[in-house]
């Protein structure tokens, strides 16, 4: 009876200590200088040194500019998993310091990982690059530098289609759009463009100003030679019925 009790207590003790352990190679990463327009990405690797599978329930970034990803399947004892942190540098020059919090069933149920770096504008970045690095940069070429929508009714959101080619030697990543009117956006998020390849990009125009309008749009990217600029033009009327075209003015009107 005493031996049986000892075995039971031993089994209970082993059960209490049966848990996965996430042993990270490092819990922080410094990107150093990051060219504006790129997606700074780092994979934090960990090994399960425990005796039970590690299941990651969630990974939460400290801001919307950082996108996490992680190993979705259970990480068995002795195996390796990853936590990927991706920081979007488009339109965010300057120093950044962000965290991702990992929630799991491991011995440390909440683990904080950090990334940091300094985003440099293309003008700041160029002097730091070697001729070889400059030559290896992606290069954005757009098939047309302007698009005229012609006449359309206020409240409509027409789409302009452009073809962008990467004539550089590394992957081209398109970043944020910027314009003085804050009225231009991607119809869908563009995917990276491989060297020598082209992609069709649709831009949605939401200008509400009546009359003849012209807006310059800047397309940010990781092309160190500079950002692409295109011009969108239109003649916006209050409505397309003949009676209302006489008194067009320069005032903004709400969407219908």
mmCIF file of N, CA, C and O in Angstrom, residues 61-111:
data_model
loop_
_atom_site.group_PDB
_atom_site.id
_atom_site.type_symbol
_atom_site.label_atom_id
_atom_site.label_comp_id
_atom_site.label_asym_id
_atom_site.label_seq_id
_atom_site.Cartn_x
_atom_site.Cartn_y
_atom_site.Cartn_z
ATOM 1 N N UNK A 61 0.229 42.332 -31.767
ATOM 2 C CA UNK A 61 1.205 43.398 -31.983
ATOM 3 C C UNK A 61 0.796 44.647 -31.212
ATOM 4 O O UNK A 61 -0.382 44.861 -30.930
ATOM 5 N N UNK A 62 1.777 45.482 -30.896
ATOM 6 C CA UNK A 62 1.500 46.700 -30.117
ATOM 7 C C UNK A 62 0.897 47.813 -30.957
ATOM 8 O O UNK A 62 0.409 48.798 -30.421
ATOM 9 N N UNK A 63 0.928 47.660 -32.296
ATOM 10 C CA UNK A 63 0.317 48.677 -33.164
ATOM 11 C C UNK A 63 -0.082 48.045 -34.485
ATOM 12 O O UNK A 63 0.375 46.948 -34.827
ATOM 13 N N UNK A 64 -0.915 48.767 -35.236
ATOM 14 C CA UNK A 64 -1.376 48.258 -36.518
ATOM 15 C C UNK A 64 -0.306 48.235 -37.581
ATOM 16 O O UNK A 64 -0.470 47.599 -38.617
ATOM 17 N N UNK A 65 0.822 48.923 -37.349
ATOM 18 C CA UNK A 65 1.900 48.952 -38.333
ATOM 19 C C UNK A 65 2.744 47.677 -38.294
ATOM 20 O O UNK A 65 3.589 47.456 -39.163
ATOM 21 N N UNK A 66 2.535 46.839 -37.274
ATOM 22 C CA UNK A 66 3.283 45.592 -37.142
ATOM 23 C C UNK A 66 2.328 44.416 -37.309
ATOM 24 O O UNK A 66 1.328 44.317 -36.592
ATOM 25 N N UNK A 67 2.642 43.535 -38.256
ATOM 26 C CA UNK A 67 1.788 42.387 -38.537
ATOM 27 C C UNK A 67 2.484 41.103 -38.091
ATOM 28 O O UNK A 67 3.569 40.801 -38.582
ATOM 29 N N UNK A 68 1.880 40.352 -37.163
ATOM 30 C CA UNK A 68 2.524 39.113 -36.723
ATOM 31 C C UNK A 68 2.007 37.882 -37.463
ATOM 32 O O UNK A 68 0.908 37.880 -38.018
ATOM 33 N N UNK A 69 2.820 36.847 -37.464
ATOM 34 C CA UNK A 69 2.414 35.532 -37.949
ATOM 35 C C UNK A 69 3.141 34.520 -37.073
ATOM 36 O O UNK A 69 4.126 34.850 -36.416
ATOM 37 N N UNK A 70 2.657 33.285 -37.030
ATOM 38 C CA UNK A 70 3.270 32.320 -36.123
ATOM 39 C C UNK A 70 2.941 30.892 -36.539
ATOM 40 O O UNK A 70 2.075 30.651 -37.389
ATOM 41 N N UNK A 71 3.643 29.951 -35.939
ATOM 42 C CA UNK A 71 3.393 28.531 -36.180
ATOM 43 C C UNK A 71 2.029 28.169 -35.612
ATOM 44 O O UNK A 71 1.810 28.280 -34.403
ATOM 45 N N UNK A 72 1.124 27.743 -36.482
ATOM 46 C CA UNK A 72 -0.255 27.494 -36.067
ATOM 47 C C UNK A 72 -0.472 26.084 -35.519
ATOM 48 O O UNK A 72 -1.441 25.821 -34.809
ATOM 49 N N UNK A 73 0.405 25.150 -35.862
ATOM 50 C CA UNK A 73 0.257 23.770 -35.391
ATOM 51 C C UNK A 73 1.013 23.585 -34.073
ATOM 52 O O UNK A 73 1.951 24.341 -33.771
ATOM 53 N N UNK A 74 0.631 22.587 -33.242
ATOM 54 C CA UNK A 74 1.352 22.342 -31.990
ATOM 55 C C UNK A 74 2.834 22.059 -32.251
ATOM 56 O O UNK A 74 3.180 21.326 -33.185
ATOM 57 N N UNK A 75 3.700 22.667 -31.451
ATOM 58 C CA UNK A 75 5.141 22.438 -31.570
ATOM 59 C C UNK A 75 5.515 21.356 -30.568
ATOM 60 O O UNK A 75 5.457 21.563 -29.352
ATOM 61 N N UNK A 76 5.880 20.186 -31.078
ATOM 62 C CA UNK A 76 6.161 19.038 -30.229
ATOM 63 C C UNK A 76 7.485 19.223 -29.475
ATOM 64 O O UNK A 76 8.339 20.021 -29.876
ATOM 65 N N UNK A 77 7.674 18.505 -28.373
ATOM 66 C CA UNK A 77 8.940 18.586 -27.634
ATOM 67 C C UNK A 77 10.141 18.336 -28.541
ATOM 68 O O UNK A 77 10.129 17.403 -29.350
ATOM 69 N N UNK A 78 11.126 19.195 -28.439
ATOM 70 C CA UNK A 78 12.328 19.064 -29.249
ATOM 71 C C UNK A 78 12.243 19.726 -30.614
ATOM 72 O O UNK A 78 13.241 19.840 -31.317
ATOM 73 N N UNK A 79 11.048 20.171 -30.998
ATOM 74 C CA UNK A 79 10.868 20.787 -32.310
ATOM 75 C C UNK A 79 10.946 22.316 -32.213
ATOM 76 O O UNK A 79 10.926 22.887 -31.130
ATOM 77 N N UNK A 80 11.002 22.957 -33.412
ATOM 78 C CA UNK A 80 11.190 24.411 -33.489
ATOM 79 C C UNK A 80 9.955 25.082 -34.088
ATOM 80 O O UNK A 80 9.339 24.560 -35.021
ATOM 81 N N UNK A 81 9.576 26.240 -33.533
ATOM 82 C CA UNK A 81 8.490 27.051 -34.066
ATOM 83 C C UNK A 81 8.976 28.461 -34.305
ATOM 84 O O UNK A 81 10.094 28.818 -33.916
ATOM 85 N N UNK A 82 8.145 29.278 -34.966
ATOM 86 C CA UNK A 82 8.552 30.653 -35.255
ATOM 87 C C UNK A 82 7.440 31.653 -34.924
ATOM 88 O O UNK A 82 6.254 31.319 -34.955
ATOM 89 N N UNK A 83 7.859 32.855 -34.579
ATOM 90 C CA UNK A 83 6.984 34.011 -34.468
ATOM 91 C C UNK A 83 7.543 35.037 -35.447
ATOM 92 O O UNK A 83 8.686 35.472 -35.305
ATOM 93 N N UNK A 84 6.763 35.424 -36.441
ATOM 94 C CA UNK A 84 7.246 36.370 -37.453
ATOM 95 C C UNK A 84 6.657 37.754 -37.167
ATOM 96 O O UNK A 84 5.451 37.904 -37.002
ATOM 97 N N UNK A 85 7.539 38.747 -37.111
ATOM 98 C CA UNK A 85 7.110 40.135 -36.906
ATOM 99 C C UNK A 85 7.437 40.924 -38.165
ATOM 100 O O UNK A 85 8.577 40.909 -38.640
ATOM 101 N N UNK A 86 6.417 41.622 -38.735
ATOM 102 C CA UNK A 86 6.604 42.390 -39.969
ATOM 103 C C UNK A 86 6.212 43.836 -39.720
ATOM 104 O O UNK A 86 5.063 44.115 -39.354
ATOM 105 N N UNK A 87 7.153 44.754 -39.912
ATOM 106 C CA UNK A 87 6.901 46.182 -39.690
ATOM 107 C C UNK A 87 6.821 46.900 -41.031
ATOM 108 O O UNK A 87 7.765 46.854 -41.830
ATOM 109 N N UNK A 88 5.696 47.587 -41.279
ATOM 110 C CA UNK A 88 5.520 48.336 -42.521
ATOM 111 C C UNK A 88 6.111 49.735 -42.363
ATOM 112 O O UNK A 88 5.627 50.539 -41.557
ATOM 113 N N UNK A 89 7.158 50.026 -43.119
ATOM 114 C CA UNK A 89 7.859 51.302 -42.968
ATOM 115 C C UNK A 89 7.339 52.397 -43.901
ATOM 116 O O UNK A 89 7.786 53.537 -43.823
ATOM 117 N N UNK A 90 6.391 52.061 -44.775
ATOM 118 C CA UNK A 90 5.893 53.037 -45.743
ATOM 119 C C UNK A 90 5.247 54.227 -45.033
ATOM 120 O O UNK A 90 4.340 54.061 -44.218
ATOM 121 N N UNK A 91 5.748 55.430 -45.318
ATOM 122 C CA UNK A 91 5.194 56.638 -44.721
ATOM 123 C C UNK A 91 5.513 56.805 -43.248
ATOM 124 O O UNK A 91 4.877 57.617 -42.571
ATOM 125 N N UNK A 92 6.510 56.053 -42.740
ATOM 126 C CA UNK A 92 6.839 56.136 -41.307
ATOM 127 C C UNK A 92 8.336 56.353 -41.087
ATOM 128 O O UNK A 92 9.011 55.534 -40.459
ATOM 129 N N UNK A 93 8.905 57.451 -41.592
ATOM 130 C CA UNK A 93 10.331 57.709 -41.345
ATOM 131 C C UNK A 93 10.591 57.979 -39.871
ATOM 132 O O UNK A 93 9.723 58.493 -39.161
ATOM 133 N N UNK A 94 11.787 57.611 -39.429
ATOM 134 C CA UNK A 94 12.147 57.843 -38.026
ATOM 135 C C UNK A 94 12.338 56.549 -37.262
ATOM 136 O O UNK A 94 12.225 55.443 -37.798
ATOM 137 N N UNK A 95 12.609 56.699 -35.971
ATOM 138 C CA UNK A 95 12.885 55.556 -35.088
ATOM 139 C C UNK A 95 11.589 54.839 -34.706
ATOM 140 O O UNK A 95 10.565 55.480 -34.472
ATOM 141 N N UNK A 96 11.633 53.501 -34.662
ATOM 142 C CA UNK A 96 10.481 52.734 -34.187
ATOM 143 C C UNK A 96 10.936 51.693 -33.166
ATOM 144 O O UNK A 96 12.068 51.204 -33.204
ATOM 145 N N UNK A 97 10.051 51.387 -32.249
ATOM 146 C CA UNK A 97 10.301 50.381 -31.213
ATOM 147 C C UNK A 97 8.966 49.726 -30.901
ATOM 148 O O UNK A 97 8.115 50.336 -30.249
ATOM 149 N N UNK A 98 8.755 48.495 -31.365
ATOM 150 C CA UNK A 98 7.461 47.828 -31.256
ATOM 151 C C UNK A 98 7.599 46.468 -30.572
ATOM 152 O O UNK A 98 8.692 45.903 -30.513
ATOM 153 N N UNK A 99 6.475 45.970 -30.086
ATOM 154 C CA UNK A 99 6.480 44.666 -29.424
ATOM 155 C C UNK A 99 5.374 43.777 -29.972
ATOM 156 O O UNK A 99 4.386 44.261 -30.526
ATOM 157 N N UNK A 100 5.577 42.470 -29.829
ATOM 158 C CA UNK A 100 4.521 41.481 -30.075
ATOM 159 C C UNK A 100 4.442 40.590 -28.839
ATOM 160 O O UNK A 100 5.467 40.198 -28.279
ATOM 161 N N UNK A 101 3.231 40.313 -28.402
ATOM 162 C CA UNK A 101 3.032 39.500 -27.203
ATOM 163 C C UNK A 101 2.484 38.126 -27.602
ATOM 164 O O UNK A 101 1.453 38.036 -28.267
ATOM 165 N N UNK A 102 3.205 37.099 -27.187
ATOM 166 C CA UNK A 102 2.852 35.721 -27.540
ATOM 167 C C UNK A 102 2.112 35.074 -26.368
ATOM 168 O O UNK A 102 2.627 35.029 -25.248
ATOM 169 N N UNK A 103 0.910 34.576 -26.623
ATOM 170 C CA UNK A 103 0.130 33.877 -25.606
ATOM 171 C C UNK A 103 0.075 32.388 -25.960
ATOM 172 O O UNK A 103 -0.298 32.027 -27.077
ATOM 173 N N UNK A 104 0.450 31.533 -25.008
ATOM 174 C CA UNK A 104 0.508 30.095 -25.291
ATOM 175 C C UNK A 104 0.256 29.302 -24.011
ATOM 176 O O UNK A 104 0.018 29.865 -22.937
ATOM 177 N N UNK A 105 0.335 27.968 -24.154
ATOM 178 C CA UNK A 105 0.168 27.086 -22.997
ATOM 179 C C UNK A 105 1.510 26.685 -22.395
ATOM 180 O O UNK A 105 1.595 25.728 -21.618
ATOM 181 N N UNK A 106 2.578 27.412 -22.744
ATOM 182 C CA UNK A 106 3.914 27.087 -22.245
ATOM 183 C C UNK A 106 4.074 27.520 -20.791
ATOM 184 O O UNK A 106 3.185 28.152 -20.210
ATOM 185 N N UNK A 107 5.213 27.204 -20.217
ATOM 186 C CA UNK A 107 5.470 27.566 -18.822
ATOM 187 C C UNK A 107 5.425 29.069 -18.613
ATOM 188 O O UNK A 107 5.049 29.552 -17.549
ATOM 189 N N UNK A 108 5.826 29.834 -19.645
ATOM 190 C CA UNK A 108 5.690 31.291 -19.622
ATOM 191 C C UNK A 108 4.517 31.633 -20.544
ATOM 192 O O UNK A 108 4.697 31.764 -21.760
ATOM 193 N N UNK A 109 3.316 31.752 -20.007
ATOM 194 C CA UNK A 109 2.113 31.868 -20.845
ATOM 195 C C UNK A 109 2.034 33.149 -21.668
ATOM 196 O O UNK A 109 1.325 33.196 -22.665
ATOM 197 N N UNK A 110 2.754 34.192 -21.255
ATOM 198 C CA UNK A 110 2.752 35.447 -21.998
ATOM 199 C C UNK A 110 4.192 35.913 -22.184
ATOM 200 O O UNK A 110 4.880 36.234 -21.213
ATOM 201 N N UNK A 111 4.639 35.926 -23.424
ATOM 202 C CA UNK A 111 6.026 36.278 -23.730
ATOM 203 C C UNK A 111 6.056 37.491 -24.650
ATOM 204 O O UNK A 111 5.378 37.520 -25.682
#
